[in-house]
Amino acid sequence: MRLQKEIKKLVQYGLDHHLIESEDTIYTINRYLEIFHLDEYEDPDISGEEIVLEDVLNNLLNEAYDRYLVKGNDVVTRDLFDTALMGVLTQRPSQVIRNFWKVYREDPKKATDFFYDFSQNTDYIRRYRVKKDMKWQVESPYGTIDITINLSKPEKDPKAIAAAKNAAQSAYPKCQLCMENEGYAGRMNHPARQNHRIIPLEINGTKWGFQYSPYVYYNEHCIVFNGEHVPMKIDRAAFVKLFDFVKQFPHYFLGSNADLPIVGGSILTHDHFQGGRYEFAMERAKIEKSFVIPGFEDVKAGMVHWPLSVIRIQSKDEKRLIDLADHILKKWRSYTDKEAYIFAQTDGESHNTITPIARKRDDFYELDLTLRNNITTTECPMGLYHPHDQYHHIKKENIGLIEVMGLAVLPSRLKKEMELLAECLVNGKDISDYEELKKHEAWVCQFIEKYDEITKDNVIGILKEEIGQVFVKVLEDAGVYKCTEEGREAFERFISTL
């Protein structure tokens, strides 16, 4: 009877969130009876009971495990099964697409509101996981910087990792950004996507898809991806694609990771962009110095006061921005300045590229062009313009689009390490006694002298501040031209070539 009650709660959740209609009730119940191998159903009374989706799914998963309907009880196996359960409640793509464009004709903002809400209600975006993410802000010479510790992407346990490694390899879908993920059941080494829906778009005359990230690092974090599995490439066509999207959704920004390893933070094998409705610190950053580019006197251009090296261009005509961005990109691709340790290529390997971000600000189109270089050295084998060794205890991963704009996405391990560090600092315990904290020892010795007293009331605030300041240093490492007199002179040498 308990299983029947949980099934009815899930069906009622679908009704309450307009995922199914009242006429679908019996059909949906029967779909769940089939999944749970039940032959009978007595309509249970759930009146007055609160329906919390996370709890309902957990109860159903436990029942499935107890009934040997799933082989394991790890997070990956459970996610595969509960996504299948939510897939039953998720409307077919054609219906979702019709509803989206019907609302879009009224207002693009309302259309994205509808789709974002839908993506959460279907549990494609798991609200109850996302809200666990740690988020705070720190002040810096470049403005207010956002810090997050991502906890919404569950950590796999050793058994799940082993199962994924041993799972049969498949080239379908080719990657997690392919159109073929829509409705896919998933496997141990590929997430289930029965509750995933894609809105088709036309971008630069070709078929593209629009979806949300299941981990939403920021508000309405969307992904716009090529309908074909083709590699990322930053070129003139990329700038056209950015503005094709922004013209259709002027309330969203859209940007791209760089198209080279080290400075590219995401999947380089599938052409895609990331966007959303969020104001990043980079967008708020002011123009440090304006300049005029010959042949583009009608376009506003300037050097942005930002730790990474950013040229901002503005115009009411996006075509002028596309032309100028293409001009800057071509100049940067071939630019070498030995004095500033900028090399266009070494041993035939290209190093220069751009991370672009497009948006509309009032009546103007705006494009931020972040200059990137992925050269490595003996001292910096992971990249000269990559987080340096002394900051790897906080951030070792590539600095991709999201970080470039001023939002740190830090590893989940930091939450436990912060808690243990806090205990050590408050109680005077030796950090070196804990293997996972040894990497933080030099950092703690540096900042601890700044504080007269560290107590249980202020220790977490102190750690958040100091972690944030490390991320600011990480951003400075990623800048090809530093915010120093020497760095700005080198930046202007490049600008003079435009």
mmCIF file of N, CA and C in Angstrom, residues 213-337:
data_model
loop_
_atom_site.group_PDB
_atom_site.id
_atom_site.type_symbol
_atom_site.label_atom_id
_atom_site.label_comp_id
_atom_site.label_asym_id
_atom_site.label_seq_id
_atom_site.Cartn_x
_atom_site.Cartn_y
_atom_site.Cartn_z
ATOM 1 N N SER A 213 21.205 24.040 -18.474
ATOM 2 C CA SER A 213 22.152 23.162 -17.803
ATOM 3 C C SER A 213 21.453 22.521 -16.610
ATOM 4 N N PRO A 214 21.602 21.215 -16.404
ATOM 5 C CA PRO A 214 20.964 20.590 -15.233
ATOM 6 C C PRO A 214 21.578 21.045 -13.915
ATOM 7 N N TYR A 215 22.747 21.719 -13.974
ATOM 8 C CA TYR A 215 23.436 22.113 -12.749
ATOM 9 C C TYR A 215 23.347 23.616 -12.465
ATOM 10 N N VAL A 216 22.753 24.379 -13.390
ATOM 11 C CA VAL A 216 22.500 25.825 -13.248
ATOM 12 C C VAL A 216 23.452 26.540 -12.276
ATOM 13 N N TYR A 217 24.650 26.815 -12.739
ATOM 14 C CA TYR A 217 25.633 27.516 -11.917
ATOM 15 C C TYR A 217 25.209 28.957 -11.635
ATOM 16 N N TYR A 218 24.270 29.464 -12.413
ATOM 17 C CA TYR A 218 23.729 30.810 -12.220
ATOM 18 C C TYR A 218 22.316 30.827 -12.790
ATOM 19 N N ASN A 219 21.596 31.918 -12.614
ATOM 20 C CA ASN A 219 20.190 31.976 -12.990
ATOM 21 C C ASN A 219 19.974 31.721 -14.483
ATOM 22 N N GLU A 220 19.087 30.790 -14.773
ATOM 23 C CA GLU A 220 18.696 30.452 -16.146
ATOM 24 C C GLU A 220 19.910 30.123 -17.013
ATOM 25 N N HIS A 221 20.812 29.351 -16.449
ATOM 26 C CA HIS A 221 22.029 28.924 -17.136
ATOM 27 C C HIS A 221 21.661 28.009 -18.299
ATOM 28 N N CYS A 222 21.755 28.538 -19.512
ATOM 29 C CA CYS A 222 21.330 27.788 -20.687
ATOM 30 C C CYS A 222 22.516 27.371 -21.541
ATOM 31 N N ILE A 223 22.261 26.379 -22.382
ATOM 32 C CA ILE A 223 23.249 25.884 -23.340
ATOM 33 C C ILE A 223 22.607 25.917 -24.727
ATOM 34 N N VAL A 224 23.321 26.498 -25.666
ATOM 35 C CA VAL A 224 22.873 26.572 -27.056
ATOM 36 C C VAL A 224 23.887 25.780 -27.871
ATOM 37 N N PHE A 225 23.441 24.743 -28.546
ATOM 38 C CA PHE A 225 24.390 23.803 -29.138
ATOM 39 C C PHE A 225 24.024 23.432 -30.570
ATOM 40 N N ASN A 226 25.057 23.152 -31.330
ATOM 41 C CA ASN A 226 24.914 22.793 -32.736
ATOM 42 C C ASN A 226 24.153 21.481 -32.885
ATOM 43 N N GLY A 227 23.275 21.424 -33.860
ATOM 44 C CA GLY A 227 22.529 20.196 -34.115
ATOM 45 C C GLY A 227 23.404 19.064 -34.606
ATOM 46 N N GLU A 228 24.600 19.397 -35.078
ATOM 47 C CA GLU A 228 25.563 18.394 -35.523
ATOM 48 C C GLU A 228 26.715 18.302 -34.524
ATOM 49 N N HIS A 229 27.294 17.126 -34.419
ATOM 50 C CA HIS A 229 28.431 16.918 -33.515
ATOM 51 C C HIS A 229 29.704 17.371 -34.230
ATOM 52 N N VAL A 230 29.958 18.672 -34.164
ATOM 53 C CA VAL A 230 31.140 19.258 -34.809
ATOM 54 C C VAL A 230 31.929 20.030 -33.753
ATOM 55 N N PRO A 231 33.252 20.149 -33.911
ATOM 56 C CA PRO A 231 34.075 20.793 -32.888
ATOM 57 C C PRO A 231 33.787 22.275 -32.739
ATOM 58 N N MET A 232 34.090 22.792 -31.550
ATOM 59 C CA MET A 232 34.003 24.227 -31.304
ATOM 60 C C MET A 232 35.045 24.952 -32.142
ATOM 61 N N LYS A 233 34.687 26.150 -32.591
ATOM 62 C CA LYS A 233 35.630 26.958 -33.344
ATOM 63 C C LYS A 233 35.265 28.421 -33.155
ATOM 64 N N ILE A 234 36.254 29.210 -32.745
ATOM 65 C CA ILE A 234 36.034 30.652 -32.635
ATOM 66 C C ILE A 234 36.473 31.291 -33.939
ATOM 67 N N ASP A 235 35.517 31.806 -34.685
ATOM 68 C CA ASP A 235 35.774 32.467 -35.960
ATOM 69 C C ASP A 235 34.658 33.474 -36.207
ATOM 70 N N ARG A 236 34.647 34.055 -37.386
ATOM 71 C CA ARG A 236 33.614 35.045 -37.700
ATOM 72 C C ARG A 236 32.215 34.453 -37.524
ATOM 73 N N ALA A 237 32.045 33.206 -37.963
ATOM 74 C CA ALA A 237 30.730 32.563 -37.853
ATOM 75 C C ALA A 237 30.289 32.454 -36.399
ATOM 76 N N ALA A 238 31.237 32.262 -35.481
ATOM 77 C CA ALA A 238 30.892 32.179 -34.061
ATOM 78 C C ALA A 238 30.280 33.493 -33.579
ATOM 79 N N PHE A 239 30.827 34.622 -34.025
ATOM 80 C CA PHE A 239 30.281 35.927 -33.622
ATOM 81 C C PHE A 239 28.883 36.131 -34.215
ATOM 82 N N VAL A 240 28.693 35.668 -35.449
ATOM 83 C CA VAL A 240 27.363 35.754 -36.072
ATOM 84 C C VAL A 240 26.355 34.950 -35.259
ATOM 85 N N LYS A 241 26.759 33.739 -34.834
ATOM 86 C CA LYS A 241 25.867 32.867 -34.067
ATOM 87 C C LYS A 241 25.491 33.503 -32.727
ATOM 88 N N LEU A 242 26.465 34.109 -32.065
ATOM 89 C CA LEU A 242 26.183 34.751 -30.780
ATOM 90 C C LEU A 242 25.087 35.800 -30.929
ATOM 91 N N PHE A 243 25.220 36.639 -31.943
ATOM 92 C CA PHE A 243 24.234 37.713 -32.101
ATOM 93 C C PHE A 243 22.921 37.222 -32.694
ATOM 94 N N ASP A 244 22.960 36.137 -33.455
ATOM 95 C CA ASP A 244 21.702 35.537 -33.913
ATOM 96 C C ASP A 244 20.856 35.138 -32.706
ATOM 97 N N PHE A 245 21.502 34.591 -31.687
ATOM 98 C CA PHE A 245 20.777 34.190 -30.484
ATOM 99 C C PHE A 245 20.331 35.408 -29.681
ATOM 100 N N VAL A 246 21.223 36.353 -29.458
ATOM 101 C CA VAL A 246 20.893 37.531 -28.641
ATOM 102 C C VAL A 246 19.757 38.327 -29.275
ATOM 103 N N LYS A 247 19.694 38.369 -30.593
ATOM 104 C CA LYS A 247 18.587 39.064 -31.254
ATOM 105 C C LYS A 247 17.263 38.358 -30.986
ATOM 106 N N GLN A 248 17.301 37.032 -30.893
ATOM 107 C CA GLN A 248 16.074 36.273 -30.613
ATOM 108 C C GLN A 248 15.688 36.337 -29.134
ATOM 109 N N PHE A 249 16.723 36.430 -28.271
ATOM 110 C CA PHE A 249 16.497 36.454 -26.816
ATOM 111 C C PHE A 249 17.312 37.604 -26.206
ATOM 112 N N PRO A 250 16.865 38.836 -26.430
ATOM 113 C CA PRO A 250 17.664 40.001 -26.009
ATOM 114 C C PRO A 250 17.828 40.145 -24.497
ATOM 115 N N HIS A 251 17.082 39.384 -23.713
ATOM 116 C CA HIS A 251 17.227 39.439 -22.258
ATOM 117 C C HIS A 251 18.294 38.458 -21.760
ATOM 118 N N TYR A 252 18.895 37.691 -22.655
ATOM 119 C CA TYR A 252 19.943 36.737 -22.309
ATOM 120 C C TYR A 252 21.286 37.188 -22.887
ATOM 121 N N PHE A 253 22.366 36.902 -22.157
ATOM 122 C CA PHE A 253 23.695 37.007 -22.746
ATOM 123 C C PHE A 253 24.026 35.646 -23.334
ATOM 124 N N LEU A 254 25.035 35.606 -24.195
ATOM 125 C CA LEU A 254 25.523 34.329 -24.716
ATOM 126 C C LEU A 254 27.026 34.452 -24.938
ATOM 127 N N GLY A 255 27.766 33.438 -24.506
ATOM 128 C CA GLY A 255 29.212 33.464 -24.660
ATOM 129 C C GLY A 255 29.748 32.098 -25.013
ATOM 130 N N SER A 256 31.023 32.075 -25.329
ATOM 131 C CA SER A 256 31.655 30.818 -25.711
ATOM 132 C C SER A 256 32.947 30.615 -24.949
ATOM 133 N N ASN A 257 33.222 29.375 -24.607
ATOM 134 C CA ASN A 257 34.556 29.028 -24.151
ATOM 135 C C ASN A 257 35.531 29.206 -25.303
ATOM 136 N N ALA A 258 36.792 29.329 -24.969
ATOM 137 C CA ALA A 258 37.812 29.357 -25.997
ATOM 138 C C ALA A 258 37.878 27.992 -26.680
ATOM 139 N N ASP A 259 38.455 27.965 -27.861
ATOM 140 C CA ASP A 259 38.455 26.730 -28.655
ATOM 141 C C ASP A 259 39.785 25.992 -28.603
ATOM 142 N N LEU A 260 40.593 26.256 -27.562
ATOM 143 C CA LEU A 260 41.860 25.565 -27.392
ATOM 144 C C LEU A 260 41.902 24.893 -26.020
ATOM 145 N N PRO A 261 42.641 23.792 -25.893
ATOM 146 C CA PRO A 261 42.805 23.157 -24.571
ATOM 147 C C PRO A 261 43.446 24.131 -23.584
ATOM 148 N N ILE A 262 43.286 23.858 -22.308
ATOM 149 C CA ILE A 262 43.795 24.648 -21.178
ATOM 150 C C ILE A 262 42.939 25.886 -20.948
ATOM 151 N N VAL A 263 42.744 26.708 -21.991
ATOM 152 C CA VAL A 263 41.916 27.915 -21.825
ATOM 153 C C VAL A 263 40.467 27.657 -22.226
ATOM 154 N N GLY A 264 40.170 26.434 -22.678
ATOM 155 C CA GLY A 264 38.795 26.050 -22.967
ATOM 156 C C GLY A 264 38.274 25.241 -21.809
ATOM 157 N N GLY A 265 37.216 25.718 -21.156
ATOM 158 C CA GLY A 265 36.777 25.083 -19.920
ATOM 159 C C GLY A 265 35.780 23.965 -20.078
ATOM 160 N N SER A 266 35.349 23.641 -21.301
ATOM 161 C CA SER A 266 34.296 22.627 -21.409
ATOM 162 C C SER A 266 34.521 21.742 -22.625
ATOM 163 N N ILE A 267 33.466 21.082 -23.067
ATOM 164 C CA ILE A 267 33.555 20.112 -24.159
ATOM 165 C C ILE A 267 33.932 20.819 -25.459
ATOM 166 N N LEU A 268 35.124 20.527 -25.974
ATOM 167 C CA LEU A 268 35.594 21.178 -27.194
ATOM 168 C C LEU A 268 35.180 20.413 -28.448
ATOM 169 N N THR A 269 34.668 19.200 -28.260
ATOM 170 C CA THR A 269 34.325 18.366 -29.408
ATOM 171 C C THR A 269 32.952 18.678 -29.988
ATOM 172 N N HIS A 270 32.148 19.481 -29.271
ATOM 173 C CA HIS A 270 30.806 19.813 -29.765
ATOM 174 C C HIS A 270 30.600 21.322 -29.694
ATOM 175 N N ASP A 271 30.330 21.920 -30.815
ATOM 176 C CA ASP A 271 30.148 23.366 -30.927
ATOM 177 C C ASP A 271 28.958 23.814 -30.078
ATOM 178 N N HIS A 272 29.220 24.699 -29.117
ATOM 179 C CA HIS A 272 28.129 25.153 -28.250
ATOM 180 C C HIS A 272 28.497 26.459 -27.559
ATOM 181 N N PHE A 273 27.476 27.100 -27.007
ATOM 182 C CA PHE A 273 27.623 28.331 -26.237
ATOM 183 C C PHE A 273 26.889 28.168 -24.907
ATOM 184 N N GLN A 274 27.192 29.074 -23.967
ATOM 185 C CA GLN A 274 26.459 29.128 -22.699
ATOM 186 C C GLN A 274 25.925 30.545 -22.488
ATOM 187 N N GLY A 275 24.746 30.634 -21.916
ATOM 188 C CA GLY A 275 24.146 31.946 -21.697
ATOM 189 C C GLY A 275 23.224 31.932 -20.504
ATOM 190 N N GLY A 276 22.357 32.927 -20.439
ATOM 191 C CA GLY A 276 21.403 32.998 -19.351
ATOM 192 C C GLY A 276 21.033 34.416 -18.982
ATOM 193 N N ARG A 277 20.264 34.512 -17.903
ATOM 194 C CA ARG A 277 19.817 35.813 -17.409
ATOM 195 C C ARG A 277 20.499 36.068 -16.065
ATOM 196 N N TYR A 278 21.702 36.622 -16.139
ATOM 197 C CA TYR A 278 22.494 36.863 -14.940
ATOM 198 C C TYR A 278 23.501 37.956 -15.234
ATOM 199 N N GLU A 279 23.695 38.853 -14.271
ATOM 200 C CA GLU A 279 24.678 39.914 -14.437
ATOM 201 C C GLU A 279 25.958 39.512 -13.711
ATOM 202 N N PHE A 280 26.971 39.209 -14.473
ATOM 203 C CA PHE A 280 28.265 38.838 -13.917
ATOM 204 C C PHE A 280 29.090 40.081 -13.599
ATOM 205 N N ALA A 281 30.107 39.881 -12.760
ATOM 206 C CA ALA A 281 30.991 40.988 -12.385
ATOM 207 C C ALA A 281 31.650 41.606 -13.610
ATOM 208 N N MET A 282 32.005 40.794 -14.591
ATOM 209 C CA MET A 282 32.639 41.337 -15.794
ATOM 210 C C MET A 282 31.724 42.331 -16.500
ATOM 211 N N GLU A 283 30.441 42.024 -16.553
ATOM 212 C CA GLU A 283 29.499 42.936 -17.210
ATOM 213 C C GLU A 283 29.444 44.272 -16.495
ATOM 214 N N ARG A 284 29.586 44.252 -15.171
ATOM 215 C CA ARG A 284 29.549 45.494 -14.390
ATOM 216 C C ARG A 284 30.868 46.263 -14.463
ATOM 217 N N ALA A 285 31.938 45.592 -14.879
ATOM 218 C CA ALA A 285 33.254 46.229 -14.911
ATOM 219 C C ALA A 285 33.266 47.399 -15.890
ATOM 220 N N LYS A 286 33.961 48.467 -15.505
ATOM 221 C CA LYS A 286 33.985 49.694 -16.295
ATOM 222 C C LYS A 286 35.101 49.669 -17.345
ATOM 223 N N ILE A 287 34.956 50.554 -18.315
ATOM 224 C CA ILE A 287 36.004 50.746 -19.309
ATOM 225 C C ILE A 287 37.151 51.522 -18.656
ATOM 226 N N GLU A 288 38.314 50.949 -18.688
ATOM 227 C CA GLU A 288 39.494 51.554 -18.089
ATOM 228 C C GLU A 288 40.115 52.595 -19.017
ATOM 229 N N LYS A 289 40.087 52.305 -20.320
ATOM 230 C CA LYS A 289 40.646 53.230 -21.302
ATOM 231 C C LYS A 289 39.964 53.009 -22.646
ATOM 232 N N SER A 290 39.411 54.071 -23.202
ATOM 233 C CA SER A 290 38.759 53.987 -24.518
ATOM 234 C C SER A 290 39.778 54.209 -25.623
ATOM 235 N N PHE A 291 39.495 53.662 -26.790
ATOM 236 C CA PHE A 291 40.367 53.882 -27.943
ATOM 237 C C PHE A 291 39.542 53.744 -29.220
ATOM 238 N N VAL A 292 40.101 54.219 -30.307
ATOM 239 C CA VAL A 292 39.430 54.170 -31.605
ATOM 240 C C VAL A 292 40.222 53.250 -32.520
ATOM 241 N N ILE A 293 39.523 52.359 -33.192
ATOM 242 C CA ILE A 293 40.168 51.434 -34.119
ATOM 243 C C ILE A 293 39.931 51.928 -35.539
ATOM 244 N N PRO A 294 40.985 52.175 -36.301
ATOM 245 C CA PRO A 294 40.845 52.696 -37.665
ATOM 246 C C PRO A 294 39.905 51.844 -38.507
ATOM 247 N N GLY A 295 39.007 52.521 -39.206
ATOM 248 C CA GLY A 295 38.020 51.823 -40.012
ATOM 249 C C GLY A 295 36.761 51.476 -39.247
ATOM 250 N N PHE A 296 36.815 51.629 -37.913
ATOM 251 C CA PHE A 296 35.665 51.334 -37.057
ATOM 252 C C PHE A 296 35.424 52.500 -36.093
ATOM 253 N N GLU A 297 35.563 53.700 -36.630
ATOM 254 C CA GLU A 297 35.409 54.891 -35.800
ATOM 255 C C GLU A 297 34.004 55.008 -35.208
ATOM 256 N N ASP A 298 33.045 54.344 -35.843
ATOM 257 C CA ASP A 298 31.655 54.398 -35.378
ATOM 258 C C ASP A 298 31.381 53.416 -34.235
ATOM 259 N N VAL A 299 32.344 52.571 -33.902
ATOM 260 C CA VAL A 299 32.173 51.555 -32.855
ATOM 261 C C VAL A 299 32.913 51.996 -31.598
ATOM 262 N N LYS A 300 32.218 51.968 -30.461
ATOM 263 C CA LYS A 300 32.875 52.262 -29.185
ATOM 264 C C LYS A 300 33.767 51.085 -28.813
ATOM 265 N N ALA A 301 34.988 51.376 -28.374
ATOM 266 C CA ALA A 301 35.909 50.318 -28.003
ATOM 267 C C ALA A 301 36.699 50.738 -26.774
ATOM 268 N N GLY A 302 37.017 49.788 -25.927
ATOM 269 C CA GLY A 302 37.773 50.116 -24.729
ATOM 270 C C GLY A 302 38.359 48.897 -24.043
ATOM 271 N N MET A 303 39.336 49.171 -23.205
ATOM 272 C CA MET A 303 39.983 48.160 -22.383
ATOM 273 C C MET A 303 39.214 48.078 -21.063
ATOM 274 N N VAL A 304 38.780 46.884 -20.692
ATOM 275 C CA VAL A 304 37.955 46.710 -19.499
ATOM 276 C C VAL A 304 38.846 46.546 -18.270
ATOM 277 N N HIS A 305 38.432 47.177 -17.157
ATOM 278 C CA HIS A 305 39.167 47.005 -15.897
ATOM 279 C C HIS A 305 38.787 45.652 -15.312
ATOM 280 N N TRP A 306 39.582 44.646 -15.665
ATOM 281 C CA TRP A 306 39.258 43.264 -15.320
ATOM 282 C C TRP A 306 40.554 42.467 -15.251
ATOM 283 N N PRO A 307 40.648 41.453 -14.378
ATOM 284 C CA PRO A 307 41.914 40.714 -14.247
ATOM 285 C C PRO A 307 42.335 39.987 -15.514
ATOM 286 N N LEU A 308 41.351 39.494 -16.292
ATOM 287 C CA LEU A 308 41.690 38.961 -17.600
ATOM 288 C C LEU A 308 41.712 40.120 -18.602
ATOM 289 N N SER A 309 42.311 39.895 -19.757
ATOM 290 C CA SER A 309 42.528 40.972 -20.724
ATOM 291 C C SER A 309 41.345 41.039 -21.689
ATOM 292 N N VAL A 310 40.509 42.060 -21.522
ATOM 293 C CA VAL A 310 39.230 42.131 -22.222
ATOM 294 C C VAL A 310 39.111 43.428 -23.012
ATOM 295 N N ILE A 311 38.731 43.288 -24.282
ATOM 296 C CA ILE A 311 38.366 44.435 -25.121
ATOM 297 C C ILE A 311 36.854 44.421 -25.253
ATOM 298 N N ARG A 312 36.210 45.534 -24.933
ATOM 299 C CA ARG A 312 34.753 45.641 -25.069
ATOM 300 C C ARG A 312 34.425 46.550 -26.250
ATOM 301 N N ILE A 313 33.546 46.078 -27.122
ATOM 302 C CA ILE A 313 33.100 46.886 -28.264
ATOM 303 C C ILE A 313 31.580 46.997 -28.223
ATOM 304 N N GLN A 314 31.064 48.165 -28.632
ATOM 305 C CA GLN A 314 29.624 48.460 -28.554
ATOM 306 C C GLN A 314 29.157 49.167 -29.808
ATOM 307 N N SER A 315 27.963 48.800 -30.261
ATOM 308 C CA SER A 315 27.351 49.458 -31.414
ATOM 309 C C SER A 315 25.871 49.105 -31.454
ATOM 310 N N LYS A 316 25.086 49.973 -32.075
ATOM 311 C CA LYS A 316 23.675 49.657 -32.296
ATOM 312 C C LYS A 316 23.509 48.669 -33.447
ATOM 313 N N ASP A 317 24.553 48.529 -34.254
ATOM 314 C CA ASP A 317 24.533 47.623 -35.407
ATOM 315 C C ASP A 317 25.427 46.429 -35.098
ATOM 316 N N GLU A 318 24.825 45.278 -34.851
ATOM 317 C CA GLU A 318 25.618 44.100 -34.478
ATOM 318 C C GLU A 318 26.552 43.657 -35.599
ATOM 319 N N LYS A 319 26.225 44.003 -36.846
ATOM 320 C CA LYS A 319 27.093 43.609 -37.970
ATOM 321 C C LYS A 319 28.450 44.292 -37.866
ATOM 322 N N ARG A 320 28.472 45.508 -37.366
ATOM 323 C CA ARG A 320 29.749 46.202 -37.191
ATOM 324 C C ARG A 320 30.588 45.527 -36.102
ATOM 325 N N LEU A 321 29.916 45.022 -35.088
ATOM 326 C CA LEU A 321 30.634 44.304 -34.034
ATOM 327 C C LEU A 321 31.205 42.992 -34.559
ATOM 328 N N ILE A 322 30.444 42.320 -35.404
ATOM 329 C CA ILE A 322 30.914 41.061 -35.997
ATOM 330 C C ILE A 322 32.149 41.320 -36.857
ATOM 331 N N ASP A 323 32.094 42.383 -37.673
ATOM 332 C CA ASP A 323 33.233 42.734 -38.530
ATOM 333 C C ASP A 323 34.464 43.072 -37.687
ATOM 334 N N LEU A 324 34.275 43.871 -36.646
ATOM 335 C CA LEU A 324 35.403 44.285 -35.821
ATOM 336 C C LEU A 324 35.951 43.110 -35.007
ATOM 337 N N ALA A 325 35.054 42.291 -34.462
ATOM 338 C CA ALA A 325 35.505 41.119 -33.694
ATOM 339 C C ALA A 325 36.342 40.190 -34.570
ATOM 340 N N ASP A 326 35.925 39.996 -35.804
ATOM 341 C CA ASP A 326 36.670 39.163 -36.739
ATOM 342 C C ASP A 326 38.049 39.763 -37.006
ATOM 343 N N HIS A 327 38.098 41.081 -37.133
ATOM 344 C CA HIS A 327 39.363 41.787 -37.341
ATOM 345 C C HIS A 327 40.298 41.601 -36.137
ATOM 346 N N ILE A 328 39.760 41.778 -34.930
ATOM 347 C CA ILE A 328 40.572 41.622 -33.708
ATOM 348 C C ILE A 328 41.050 40.191 -33.559
ATOM 349 N N LEU A 329 40.153 39.226 -33.809
ATOM 350 C CA LEU A 329 40.514 37.812 -33.684
ATOM 351 C C LEU A 329 41.664 37.445 -34.620
ATOM 352 N N LYS A 330 41.564 37.873 -35.873
ATOM 353 C CA LYS A 330 42.615 37.539 -36.837
ATOM 354 C C LYS A 330 43.951 38.150 -36.421
ATOM 355 N N LYS A 331 43.917 39.388 -35.920
ATOM 356 C CA LYS A 331 45.143 40.030 -35.452
ATOM 357 C C LYS A 331 45.723 39.264 -34.258
ATOM 358 N N TRP A 332 44.857 38.875 -33.328
ATOM 359 C CA TRP A 332 45.316 38.187 -32.120
ATOM 360 C C TRP A 332 45.853 36.790 -32.439
ATOM 361 N N ARG A 333 45.211 36.083 -33.346
ATOM 362 C CA ARG A 333 45.654 34.732 -33.705
ATOM 363 C C ARG A 333 47.129 34.732 -34.141
ATOM 364 N N SER A 334 47.538 35.793 -34.828
ATOM 365 C CA SER A 334 48.886 35.820 -35.391
ATOM 366 C C SER A 334 49.852 36.704 -34.604
ATOM 367 N N TYR A 335 49.423 37.171 -33.445
ATOM 368 C CA TYR A 335 50.209 38.172 -32.710
ATOM 369 C C TYR A 335 51.244 37.534 -31.788
ATOM 370 N N THR A 336 52.458 38.032 -31.859
ATOM 371 C CA THR A 336 53.537 37.608 -30.973
ATOM 372 C C THR A 336 54.194 38.841 -30.357
ATOM 373 N N ASP A 337 54.430 38.779 -29.046
ATOM 374 C CA ASP A 337 55.154 39.839 -28.340
ATOM 375 C C ASP A 337 56.071 39.134 -27.341
#
